[in-house]
XYZ file of C-alpha atoms in Angstrom:
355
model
C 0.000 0.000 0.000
C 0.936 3.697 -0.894
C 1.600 6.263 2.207
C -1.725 8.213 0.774
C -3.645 4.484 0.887
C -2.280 4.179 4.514
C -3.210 7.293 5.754
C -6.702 7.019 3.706
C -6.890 3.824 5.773
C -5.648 5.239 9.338
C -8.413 8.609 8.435
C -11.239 5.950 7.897
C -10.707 3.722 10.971
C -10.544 7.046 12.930
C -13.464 8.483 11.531
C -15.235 4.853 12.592
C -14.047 4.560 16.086
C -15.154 8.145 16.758
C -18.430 7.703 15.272
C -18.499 4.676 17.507
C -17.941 6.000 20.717
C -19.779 9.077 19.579
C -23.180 6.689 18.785
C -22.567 4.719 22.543
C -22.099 8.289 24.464
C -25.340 9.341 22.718
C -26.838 6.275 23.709
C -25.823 5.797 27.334
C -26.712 9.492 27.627
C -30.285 9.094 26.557
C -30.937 5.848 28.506
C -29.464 7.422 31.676
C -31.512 10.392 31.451
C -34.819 8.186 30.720
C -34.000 6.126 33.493
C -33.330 9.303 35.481
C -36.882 10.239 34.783
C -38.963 7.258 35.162
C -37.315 7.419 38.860
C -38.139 11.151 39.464
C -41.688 9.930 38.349
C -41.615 7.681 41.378
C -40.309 10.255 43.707
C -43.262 12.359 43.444
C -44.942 9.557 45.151
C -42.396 8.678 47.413
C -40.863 12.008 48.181
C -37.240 10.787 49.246
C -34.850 13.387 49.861
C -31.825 13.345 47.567
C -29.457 10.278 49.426
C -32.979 8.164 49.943
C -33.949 9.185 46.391
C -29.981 8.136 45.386
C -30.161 4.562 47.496
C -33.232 3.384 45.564
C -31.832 4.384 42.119
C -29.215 1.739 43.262
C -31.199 -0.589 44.250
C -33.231 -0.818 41.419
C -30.388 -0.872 38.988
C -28.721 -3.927 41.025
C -32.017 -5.542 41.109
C -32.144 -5.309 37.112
C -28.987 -7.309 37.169
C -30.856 -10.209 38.492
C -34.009 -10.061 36.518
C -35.185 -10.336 33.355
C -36.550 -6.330 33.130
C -34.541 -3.398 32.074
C -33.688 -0.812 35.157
C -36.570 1.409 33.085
C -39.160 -1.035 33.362
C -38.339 -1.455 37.165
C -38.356 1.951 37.717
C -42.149 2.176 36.074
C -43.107 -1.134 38.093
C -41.843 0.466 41.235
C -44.142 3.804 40.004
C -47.419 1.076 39.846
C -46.197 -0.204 43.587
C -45.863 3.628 45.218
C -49.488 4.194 43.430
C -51.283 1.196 44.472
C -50.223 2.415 48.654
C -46.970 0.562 49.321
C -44.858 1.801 51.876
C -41.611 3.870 51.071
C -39.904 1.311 53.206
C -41.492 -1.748 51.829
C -41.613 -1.068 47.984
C -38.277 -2.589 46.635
C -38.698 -5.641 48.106
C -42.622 -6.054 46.728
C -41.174 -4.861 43.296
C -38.568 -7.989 43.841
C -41.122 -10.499 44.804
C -43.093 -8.865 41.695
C -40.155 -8.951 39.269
C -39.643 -13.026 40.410
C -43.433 -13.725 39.965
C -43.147 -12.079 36.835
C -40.227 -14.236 35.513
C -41.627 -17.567 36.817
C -44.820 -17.017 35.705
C -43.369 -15.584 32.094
C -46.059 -12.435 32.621
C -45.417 -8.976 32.350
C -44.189 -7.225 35.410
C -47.006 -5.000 35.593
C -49.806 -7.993 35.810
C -47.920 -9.457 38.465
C -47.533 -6.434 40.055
C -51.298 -5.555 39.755
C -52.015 -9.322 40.866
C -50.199 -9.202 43.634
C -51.190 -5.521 44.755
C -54.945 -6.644 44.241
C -54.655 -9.708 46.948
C -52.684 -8.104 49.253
C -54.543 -4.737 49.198
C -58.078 -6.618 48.770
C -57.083 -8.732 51.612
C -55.458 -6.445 53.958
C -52.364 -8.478 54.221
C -49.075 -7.305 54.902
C -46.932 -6.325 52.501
C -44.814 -8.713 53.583
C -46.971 -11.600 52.362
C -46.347 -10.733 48.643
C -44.566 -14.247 48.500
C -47.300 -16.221 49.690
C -49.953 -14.168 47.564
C -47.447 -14.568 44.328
C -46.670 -18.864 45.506
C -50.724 -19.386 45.608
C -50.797 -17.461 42.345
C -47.949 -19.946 40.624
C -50.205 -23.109 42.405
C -53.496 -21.918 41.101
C -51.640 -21.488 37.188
C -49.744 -25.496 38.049
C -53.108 -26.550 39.512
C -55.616 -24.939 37.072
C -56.377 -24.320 32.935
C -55.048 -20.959 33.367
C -52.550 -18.556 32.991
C -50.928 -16.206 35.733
C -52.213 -13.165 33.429
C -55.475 -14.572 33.231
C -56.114 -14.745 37.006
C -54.268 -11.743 37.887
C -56.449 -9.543 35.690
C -59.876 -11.056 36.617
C -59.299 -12.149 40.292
C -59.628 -8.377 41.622
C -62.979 -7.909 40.725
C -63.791 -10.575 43.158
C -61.576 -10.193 45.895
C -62.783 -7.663 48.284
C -66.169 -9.369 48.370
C -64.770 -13.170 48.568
C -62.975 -11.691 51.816
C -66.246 -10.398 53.026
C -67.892 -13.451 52.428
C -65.571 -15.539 54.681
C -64.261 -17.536 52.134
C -60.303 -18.177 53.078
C -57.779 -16.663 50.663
C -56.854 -20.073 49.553
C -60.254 -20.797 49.070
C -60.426 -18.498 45.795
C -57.506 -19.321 44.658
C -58.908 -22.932 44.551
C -61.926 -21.765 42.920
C -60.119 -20.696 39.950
C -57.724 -23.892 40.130
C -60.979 -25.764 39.914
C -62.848 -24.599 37.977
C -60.902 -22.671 34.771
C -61.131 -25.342 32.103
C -64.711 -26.718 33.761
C -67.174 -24.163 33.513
C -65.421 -21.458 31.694
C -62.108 -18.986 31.306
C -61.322 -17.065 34.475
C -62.738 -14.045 33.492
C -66.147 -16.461 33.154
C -65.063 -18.067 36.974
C -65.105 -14.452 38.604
C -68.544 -13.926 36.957
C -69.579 -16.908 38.623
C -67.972 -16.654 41.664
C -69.261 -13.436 42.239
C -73.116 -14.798 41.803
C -72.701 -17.831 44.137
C -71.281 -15.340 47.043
C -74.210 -12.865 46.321
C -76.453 -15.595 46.952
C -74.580 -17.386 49.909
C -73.218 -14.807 52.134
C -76.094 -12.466 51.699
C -78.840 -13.584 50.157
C -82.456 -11.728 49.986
C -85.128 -12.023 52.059
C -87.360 -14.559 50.496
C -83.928 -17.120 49.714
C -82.779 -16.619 53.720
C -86.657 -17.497 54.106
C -86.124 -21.190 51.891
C -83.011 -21.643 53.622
C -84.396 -21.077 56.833
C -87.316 -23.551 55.860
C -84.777 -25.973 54.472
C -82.771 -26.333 57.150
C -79.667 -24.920 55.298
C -77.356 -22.805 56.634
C -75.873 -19.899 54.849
C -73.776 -16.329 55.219
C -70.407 -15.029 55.660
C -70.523 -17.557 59.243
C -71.760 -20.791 57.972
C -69.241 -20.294 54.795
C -66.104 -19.619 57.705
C -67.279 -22.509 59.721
C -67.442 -25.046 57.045
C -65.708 -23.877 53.621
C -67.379 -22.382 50.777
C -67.443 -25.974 48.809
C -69.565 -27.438 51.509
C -72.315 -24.870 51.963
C -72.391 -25.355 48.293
C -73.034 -28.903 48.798
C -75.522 -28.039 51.305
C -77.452 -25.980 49.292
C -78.007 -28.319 46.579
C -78.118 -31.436 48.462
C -80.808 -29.397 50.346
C -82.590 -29.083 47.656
C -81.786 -32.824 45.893
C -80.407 -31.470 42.785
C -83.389 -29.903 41.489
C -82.199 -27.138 39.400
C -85.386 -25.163 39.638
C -85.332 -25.249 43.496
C -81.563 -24.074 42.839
C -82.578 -21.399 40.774
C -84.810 -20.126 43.066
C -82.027 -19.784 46.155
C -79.782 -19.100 43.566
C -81.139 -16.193 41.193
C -78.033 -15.579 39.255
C -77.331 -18.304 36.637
C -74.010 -18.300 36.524
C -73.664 -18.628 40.580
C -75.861 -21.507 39.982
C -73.909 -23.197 37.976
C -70.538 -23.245 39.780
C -72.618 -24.126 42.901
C -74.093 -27.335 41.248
C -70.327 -28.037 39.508
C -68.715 -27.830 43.089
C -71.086 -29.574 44.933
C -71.377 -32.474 42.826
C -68.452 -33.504 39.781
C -65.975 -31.257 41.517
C -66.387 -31.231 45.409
C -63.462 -33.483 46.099
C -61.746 -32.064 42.982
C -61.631 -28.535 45.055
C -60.766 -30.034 48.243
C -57.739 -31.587 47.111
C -56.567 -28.370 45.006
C -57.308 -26.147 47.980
C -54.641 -28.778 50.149
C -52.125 -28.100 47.502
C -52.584 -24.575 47.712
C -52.273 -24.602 51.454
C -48.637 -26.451 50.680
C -47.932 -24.036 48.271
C -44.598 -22.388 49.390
C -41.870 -21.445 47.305
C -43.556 -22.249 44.577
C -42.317 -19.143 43.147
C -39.326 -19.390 44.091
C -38.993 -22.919 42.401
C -40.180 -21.844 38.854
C -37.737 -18.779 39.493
C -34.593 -21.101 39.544
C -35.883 -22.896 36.538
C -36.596 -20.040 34.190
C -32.916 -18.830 35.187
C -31.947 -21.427 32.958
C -33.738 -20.588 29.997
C -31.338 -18.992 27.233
C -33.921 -15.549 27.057
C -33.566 -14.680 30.527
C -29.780 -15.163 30.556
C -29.651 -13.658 27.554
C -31.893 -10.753 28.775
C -29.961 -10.322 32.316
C -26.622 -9.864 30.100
C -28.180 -6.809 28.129
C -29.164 -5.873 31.416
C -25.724 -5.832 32.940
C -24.696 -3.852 29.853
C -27.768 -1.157 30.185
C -26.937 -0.843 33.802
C -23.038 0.141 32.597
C -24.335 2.634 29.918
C -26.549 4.507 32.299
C -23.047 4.969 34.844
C -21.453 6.276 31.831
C -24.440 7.948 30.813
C -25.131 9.833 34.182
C -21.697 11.204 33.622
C -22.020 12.148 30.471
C -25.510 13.941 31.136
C -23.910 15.950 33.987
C -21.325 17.520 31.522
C -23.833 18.132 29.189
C -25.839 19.762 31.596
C -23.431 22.029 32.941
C -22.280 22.884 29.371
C -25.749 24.023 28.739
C -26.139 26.004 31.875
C -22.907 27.684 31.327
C -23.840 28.501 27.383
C -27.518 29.929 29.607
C -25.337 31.881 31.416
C -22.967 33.053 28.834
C -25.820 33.871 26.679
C -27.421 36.168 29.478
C -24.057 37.636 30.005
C -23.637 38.628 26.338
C -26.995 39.635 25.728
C -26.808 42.129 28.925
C -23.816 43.311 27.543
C -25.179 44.428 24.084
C -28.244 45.706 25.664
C -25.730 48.114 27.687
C -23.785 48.689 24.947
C -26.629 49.665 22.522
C -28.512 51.816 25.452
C -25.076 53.169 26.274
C -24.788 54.546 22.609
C -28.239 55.756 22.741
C -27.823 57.868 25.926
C -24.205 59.400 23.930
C -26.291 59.963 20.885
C -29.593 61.480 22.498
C -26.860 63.621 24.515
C -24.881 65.282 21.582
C -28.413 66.208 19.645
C -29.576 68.284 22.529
């Protein structure tokens, strides 16, 4: 090669490696400064002062190390945890359980986190019980013809009032473990669930009246005393299986119809799913190991790694930037003050020599 191809050469692979770097800067830059404000978005919730407000950024950034969601999508999962009433001092460590949940149960973080939010909130458990909400939720998608997502989007309609009715919180979890698959999706289970508790735990005037005739006892007690799947049983062995009898204590068709299914093809069906639930921990944490393995997580928790260096270079980068731009501000300010009292300077001298 000539001296002119060699230095054509050197020129090129310069021009490359600075366009590199350049392109990386740019990029760490911009993903440091949207991370940077996904976080801020969760401080307006939170309100940590600057070294609180510093800590978390850490700890969610070494938490996307381990997980299988960028330190952005963390940072907007830990937003949806600060909304949905989480304690300051409690949130990383529900947004860990939620990330985990997420992975094993290969969801989306934010339907585990709204699962998980929606039984513990509904509930009035303690935050602390995210792990047991999230294991049940794992059992119920093993046990039942169901998906994670599928339960953790329709299960919150029915929550508050399952709780009310006295059922036990494995109890509905069995409910869908049962019965997805057997009388319908879980969105179609909820429906049902909710008729059957409208009609059990507080039934109208003239049903309390049959039931009191019957000899059948119902309401929030009867269904904490003896489980929701036997009052079922009661209630249509109290009537011998006559569906219009049934229809008549039972006004809503669809509550009908899971009451008949669990009180007759699926009553020991439901009590052996709701024993399996009760054994139910670290189920989460099981699946969690497994999924570790999978070539899409590791593969995911490497780009991860790499985000989380492009946002330290990135933070430093942004700070120059910044203060470039606030000193150009300033200089800008400075310079325009100065012609200002250089052209009102002039037009003082000039207004002074025409008088």
């Amino acid at each position: 090669l000539s001296s002119l191809d060699k230095t054509v050469i050197k020129a090129a692979s310069s021009f490359f490696a600075f366009n590199t770097v350049s392109n990386f800067i740019n990029s760490a830059t911009k993903e440091a400064i949207a991370f940077d404000n996904a976080m801020r978005r969760v401080n307006t919730i939170t309100k940590l002062a600057t070294d609180g407000f510093k800590d978390m950024e850490k700890e969610v950034l070494k938490l996307s190390k381990t997980v299988p969601f960028t330190a952005e999508e963390l940072a907007s999962g830990l937003f949806d945890v600060a909304s949905a009433g989480i304690e300051a001092e409690n949130q990383m460590a529900f947004l860990t359980q939620a990330s985990i949940f997420a992975t094993a149960g290969t969801t989306d973080l934010n339907t585990a986190i709204t699962g998980l939010t929606a039984i513990t909130k509904g509930w009035g458990l303690e935050t602390s019980e995210a792990t047991r909400v999230s294991d049940l939720f794992f059992k119920t998608n093993e046990l039942g013809q169901t998906t994670v997502a599928a339960v953790a989007q329709s299960i919150q309609s029915v929550t508050a009032q399952a709780k009310l009715s006295g059922l036990q919180l494995e109890e509905l979890f069995a409910v869908y473990s049962t019965f997805t698959g057997v009388t319908g999706n879980a969105s179609d289970v909820t429906t049902q669930l909710s008729g059957a508790l409208n009609a059990l735990a507080a039934p109208t005037v003239r049903a309390r009246n049959e039931f009191d005739r019957l000899g059948i006892e119902v309401g929030k007690t009867a269904i904490e005393n003896k489980g929701f799947a036997q009052v079922a049983k009661d209630v249509f062995d109290g009537v011998n299986g006559d569906v219009e009898a049934l229809r008549k204590l039972i006004p809503e068709i669809n509550g009908a119809r899971l009451i008949a299914a669990v009180a007759t093809t699926q009553f020991d069906v439901f009590n052996e799913k709701l024993l399996s639930l009760k054994n139910s921990t670290n189920a989460t944490t099981t699946a969690f190991i497994e999924m570790e393995k999978s070539s899409a997580v590791k593969l995911k928790k490497m780009s991860n790694n790499f985000s989380v260096f492009k946002i330290s270079i990135g933070n430093a980068f942004s700070g120059i930037l910044l203060f470039v731009s606030e000193f150009a501000v300033q200089m800008a300010n400075t310079l325009n003050f100065a012609i200002t009292f250089v052209k009102n300077t002039f037009k003082n001298f000039f207004n002074f020599i025409s008088i």
